[in-house]
Amino acid sequence: MNIIKVKDYEELSKKAAKIITGEINHNKHLVLGLATGSTPVGTYQELVKNYDNKLVTFKYTKAFFLDEYCLSHPRLFEYSNKYFLEYNFFSKINIEPENVFGFDQRIEESEKTIAQMDQHLAENPIDIMLLGIGQNGHIGYNEPGCSFESTTHLSKLSYKTRLANQRFFSFADEVPSYAITLGIKNILDAKKIILLASGSSKAEAIKELLSLKISTDFPASSLIHHPDVTIIIDEDACSLL
Ligand code: PGA
């Protein structure tokens, strides 16, 4: 694992965006896998800046959603990962809509959307997977206990994850119980993985990851033997090392 320690969130976001920009300029047909959550927001902002400054074009880039909530009602759409990535990233760059691969948010459509995703992934292997990390070590919504062989699936969110994500919702009972996620195997199939961690709430998880103990109880430990993983961590996330 390549570990890059940076001072703060701003530097982390710039560093991640610089790596992704460089990779797209090297291969304009790059296929990205994209996380949501608060951690990558700055990276998307920096990528938008790079696009505005004509340092990169997304004309031929493809983008896969890492995961998506199963929402109980269409009125909750603004909490979806689809809304998040559209709002923070896709609406601000020149990616072609047909090059974006996401999930249906309706739980009754989960089997169909998972099958479609597997088909798209088979046709478009991911070059760079951008990840955050949950306080419980989840990557995507692969929660503790998930097999390292898992592929795209419906995941029951743990209490800890639902609690951590309450901050994005107006009411606690709106936080979804289920999400669809690329599996750990799909993540490990990416040529390159970039994992971001910022802030003291991630310090325990980073300490656990860098202890290099591999266990399904800590899904991020599946990354340890991947040949090309870059972890970008700020000082607060490193505070227990
Ligand atoms: P966060 O979420 O970026 O909002 O902290 C990360 C995750 O749960 O994977």
Coordinates of C-alpha atoms and ligand atoms in Angstrom, one line a residue:
M1 CA 0.0 0.0 0.0
N2 CA 1.2 3.4 -0.9
I3 CA 0.4 5.8 2.0
I4 CA 0.3 9.5 1.5
K5 CA 0.0 11.6 4.6
V6 CA -1.2 15.1 4.1
K7 CA -1.9 18.0 6.5
D8 CA -5.6 18.5 6.1
Y9 CA -8.7 17.9 4.1
E10 CA -7.9 20.5 1.5
E11 CA -4.5 19.0 0.7
L12 CA -6.1 15.5 0.7
S13 CA -8.7 16.6 -1.9
K14 CA -6.1 18.3 -4.1
K15 CA -3.9 15.3 -4.0
A16 CA -6.6 12.9 -4.9
A17 CA -7.9 15.1 -7.7
K18 CA -4.3 15.5 -9.0
I19 CA -3.8 11.7 -9.3
I20 CA -7.2 11.2 -11.0
T21 CA -6.6 14.2 -13.4
G22 CA -3.2 12.7 -14.3
E23 CA -4.7 9.3 -15.0
I24 CA -7.5 10.7 -17.2
N25 CA -4.9 12.7 -19.2
H26 CA -2.9 9.5 -19.6
N27 CA -6.0 7.5 -20.7
K28 CA -9.0 9.6 -21.8
H29 CA -11.3 6.5 -21.8
L30 CA -10.6 5.9 -18.1
V31 CA -13.3 4.1 -16.1
L32 CA -13.9 5.5 -12.6
G33 CA -15.7 4.0 -9.6
L34 CA -17.0 6.8 -7.4
A35 CA -17.8 6.9 -3.7
T36 CA -20.2 9.3 -2.1
G37 CA -20.3 10.6 1.5
S38 CA -18.6 13.7 2.9
T39 CA -15.0 12.7 2.3
P40 CA -14.8 12.8 -1.5
V41 CA -16.8 16.1 -1.9
G42 CA -13.6 18.1 -1.9
T43 CA -12.0 15.8 -4.5
Y44 CA -15.0 16.4 -6.8
Q45 CA -14.7 20.1 -6.2
E46 CA -11.0 20.0 -7.2
L47 CA -11.8 17.9 -10.3
V48 CA -14.5 20.4 -11.3
K49 CA -11.9 23.2 -10.9
N50 CA -9.4 21.3 -13.0
Y51 CA -12.2 20.9 -15.7
D52 CA -13.0 24.6 -15.5
N53 CA -9.3 25.4 -15.9
K54 CA -9.2 23.1 -19.0
L55 CA -6.7 20.8 -17.2
V56 CA -8.9 17.8 -17.9
T57 CA -11.9 16.7 -19.9
F58 CA -14.4 14.0 -19.0
K59 CA -15.8 13.7 -22.5
Y60 CA -14.7 10.0 -22.8
T61 CA -14.6 9.1 -19.1
K62 CA -17.0 6.5 -17.7
A63 CA -18.2 6.6 -14.2
F64 CA -19.7 3.8 -12.0
F65 CA -21.5 4.4 -8.7
L66 CA -19.9 2.5 -5.9
D67 CA -23.2 2.2 -4.1
E68 CA -26.8 3.5 -3.7
Y69 CA -29.4 3.7 -1.0
C70 CA -32.6 1.8 -1.3
L71 CA -35.1 4.6 -0.5
S72 CA -38.5 3.9 1.0
H73 CA -40.2 6.8 -0.8
P74 CA -39.5 8.8 -4.0
R75 CA -39.6 12.0 -2.0
L76 CA -36.3 11.0 -0.4
F77 CA -34.6 11.1 -3.8
E78 CA -32.5 14.2 -2.8
Y79 CA -30.7 11.9 -0.3
S80 CA -29.8 9.4 -3.0
N81 CA -26.2 8.9 -4.2
K82 CA -27.5 9.6 -7.7
Y83 CA -28.6 13.1 -6.6
F84 CA -25.3 13.5 -4.7
L85 CA -23.0 12.7 -7.6
E86 CA -25.2 14.6 -10.1
Y87 CA -25.2 17.7 -7.8
N88 CA -21.6 17.6 -6.7
F89 CA -19.9 16.4 -9.9
F90 CA -21.6 15.3 -13.1
S91 CA -23.7 18.4 -13.6
K92 CA -20.5 20.5 -13.4
I93 CA -18.4 18.6 -15.9
N94 CA -18.8 17.3 -19.5
I95 CA -19.3 13.6 -18.8
E96 CA -21.8 12.1 -21.2
P97 CA -25.0 10.8 -19.4
E98 CA -24.7 7.4 -21.2
N99 CA -21.3 7.0 -19.7
V100 CA -22.6 7.1 -16.1
F101 CA -23.7 3.7 -14.5
G102 CA -25.8 3.9 -11.4
F103 CA -28.4 2.0 -9.6
D104 CA -32.2 2.1 -9.3
Q105 CA -33.1 3.4 -5.8
R106 CA -36.3 1.3 -5.5
I107 CA -35.8 -1.8 -3.4
E108 CA -38.3 -3.8 -5.5
E109 CA -36.0 -3.2 -8.5
S110 CA -32.8 -4.3 -6.8
E111 CA -32.4 -7.7 -8.5
K112 CA -32.8 -6.1 -11.9
T113 CA -30.4 -3.1 -11.2
I114 CA -27.8 -5.5 -9.7
A115 CA -27.9 -7.7 -12.9
Q116 CA -27.6 -4.6 -15.1
M117 CA -24.7 -3.3 -13.1
D118 CA -22.8 -6.7 -13.3
Q119 CA -23.3 -6.6 -17.1
H120 CA -21.9 -3.0 -17.3
L121 CA -19.0 -3.9 -15.1
A122 CA -18.1 -6.9 -17.3
E123 CA -18.1 -4.6 -20.3
N124 CA -16.2 -1.7 -18.6
P125 CA -13.6 -2.8 -16.0
I126 CA -12.9 -0.1 -13.5
D127 CA -9.5 1.6 -13.8
I128 CA -9.7 3.7 -10.6
M129 CA -11.9 3.1 -7.6
L130 CA -12.2 6.0 -5.3
L131 CA -13.2 5.0 -1.8
G132 CA -14.0 6.4 1.6
I133 CA -13.9 4.3 4.7
G134 CA -16.6 3.8 7.3
Q135 CA -15.8 4.0 11.0
N136 CA -16.5 0.3 11.2
G137 CA -14.1 -0.3 8.2
H138 CA -16.8 -0.7 5.6
I139 CA -15.9 0.1 2.0
G140 CA -18.9 0.9 -0.2
Y141 CA -21.7 -0.6 1.8
N142 CA -19.8 -3.8 2.4
E143 CA -20.4 -4.1 6.1
P144 CA -18.3 -6.1 8.6
G145 CA -18.7 -9.9 8.0
C146 CA -19.1 -9.4 4.2
S147 CA -17.2 -12.0 2.1
F148 CA -14.2 -10.7 0.2
E149 CA -15.6 -12.7 -2.8
S150 CA -18.8 -10.6 -2.7
T151 CA -20.0 -9.1 -5.9
T152 CA -22.8 -6.4 -6.4
H153 CA -25.4 -7.0 -3.8
L154 CA -28.1 -5.7 -1.5
S155 CA -26.6 -4.9 1.9
K156 CA -28.4 -4.5 5.2
L157 CA -26.8 -1.4 6.8
S158 CA -25.4 -1.8 10.3
Y159 CA -26.7 0.3 13.2
K160 CA -23.3 2.1 13.3
T161 CA -23.5 3.0 9.6
R162 CA -27.1 4.2 9.9
L163 CA -26.1 6.3 12.9
A164 CA -23.1 7.8 11.2
N165 CA -25.3 8.7 8.1
Q166 CA -28.1 10.3 10.1
R167 CA -26.4 13.6 9.6
F168 CA -27.4 13.6 5.9
F169 CA -31.1 13.2 6.7
S170 CA -33.8 15.4 8.3
F171 CA -35.2 12.5 10.4
A172 CA -33.6 9.4 11.8
D173 CA -36.4 7.2 10.4
E174 CA -35.6 8.3 6.9
V175 CA -32.1 6.7 7.0
P176 CA -32.4 3.7 4.7
S177 CA -32.0 0.2 6.2
Y178 CA -30.7 -1.2 2.9
A179 CA -28.3 -0.2 0.2
I180 CA -26.9 -1.7 -3.0
T181 CA -23.2 -1.8 -3.3
L182 CA -20.5 -3.1 -5.5
G183 CA -19.0 -6.1 -3.7
I184 CA -15.5 -6.4 -2.3
K185 CA -14.5 -8.5 -5.3
N186 CA -15.7 -5.8 -7.7
I187 CA -13.6 -3.2 -5.7
L188 CA -10.5 -5.5 -5.8
D189 CA -10.9 -6.0 -9.5
A190 CA -10.2 -2.2 -10.1
K191 CA -6.7 -1.6 -11.5
K192 CA -6.0 1.1 -9.0
I193 CA -7.7 2.0 -5.7
I194 CA -7.6 5.3 -3.9
L195 CA -8.9 5.4 -0.4
L196 CA -9.4 8.7 1.4
A197 CA -9.7 9.3 5.2
S198 CA -10.0 12.6 6.8
G199 CA -10.7 13.6 10.4
S200 CA -10.4 12.1 13.9
S201 CA -13.6 10.1 13.5
K202 CA -11.6 7.9 11.0
A203 CA -8.5 7.6 13.2
E204 CA -9.6 4.2 14.8
A205 CA -10.4 2.8 11.3
I206 CA -7.0 3.9 9.9
K207 CA -5.2 2.4 12.9
E208 CA -6.9 -0.9 12.3
L209 CA -6.3 -0.8 8.6
L210 CA -2.6 -0.1 9.0
S211 CA -2.2 -2.8 11.6
L212 CA -2.4 -5.0 8.4
K213 CA -4.6 -7.7 10.1
I214 CA -6.8 -9.2 7.4
S215 CA -10.3 -10.1 8.6
T216 CA -13.8 -10.0 7.1
D217 CA -14.8 -8.2 10.4
F218 CA -13.0 -5.2 8.9
P219 CA -13.8 -5.0 5.2
A220 CA -11.2 -2.4 4.3
S221 CA -8.5 -5.0 5.2
S222 CA -9.4 -6.8 2.0
L223 CA -7.4 -4.0 0.2
I224 CA -4.1 -5.0 1.9
H225 CA -3.0 -7.4 -0.8
H226 CA -4.2 -5.4 -3.8
P227 CA -1.2 -4.5 -6.0
D228 CA -2.1 -0.8 -6.4
V229 CA -3.7 0.9 -3.4
T230 CA -3.0 4.5 -2.5
I231 CA -4.3 5.7 0.9
I232 CA -4.5 9.4 1.4
I233 CA -4.9 10.4 5.0
D234 CA -4.8 13.7 6.8
E235 CA -3.2 14.5 10.2
D236 CA -6.4 14.0 12.2
A237 CA -7.1 10.6 10.6
C238 CA -3.4 9.6 11.5
S239 CA -3.7 10.8 15.1
L240 CA -3.7 7.2 16.6
L241 CA -0.8 5.9 14.6
Ligands
PGA1 P1 -18.0 9.7 4.9 O1 -18.4 8.2 4.6 O2 -17.1 10.1 3.8 O3 -19.3 10.4 4.9 O4 -17.3 9.7 6.2 C1 -17.4 7.2 4.3 C2 -18.0 5.9 4.2 O5 -19.0 5.6 5.0 O6 -17.6 5.1 3.4

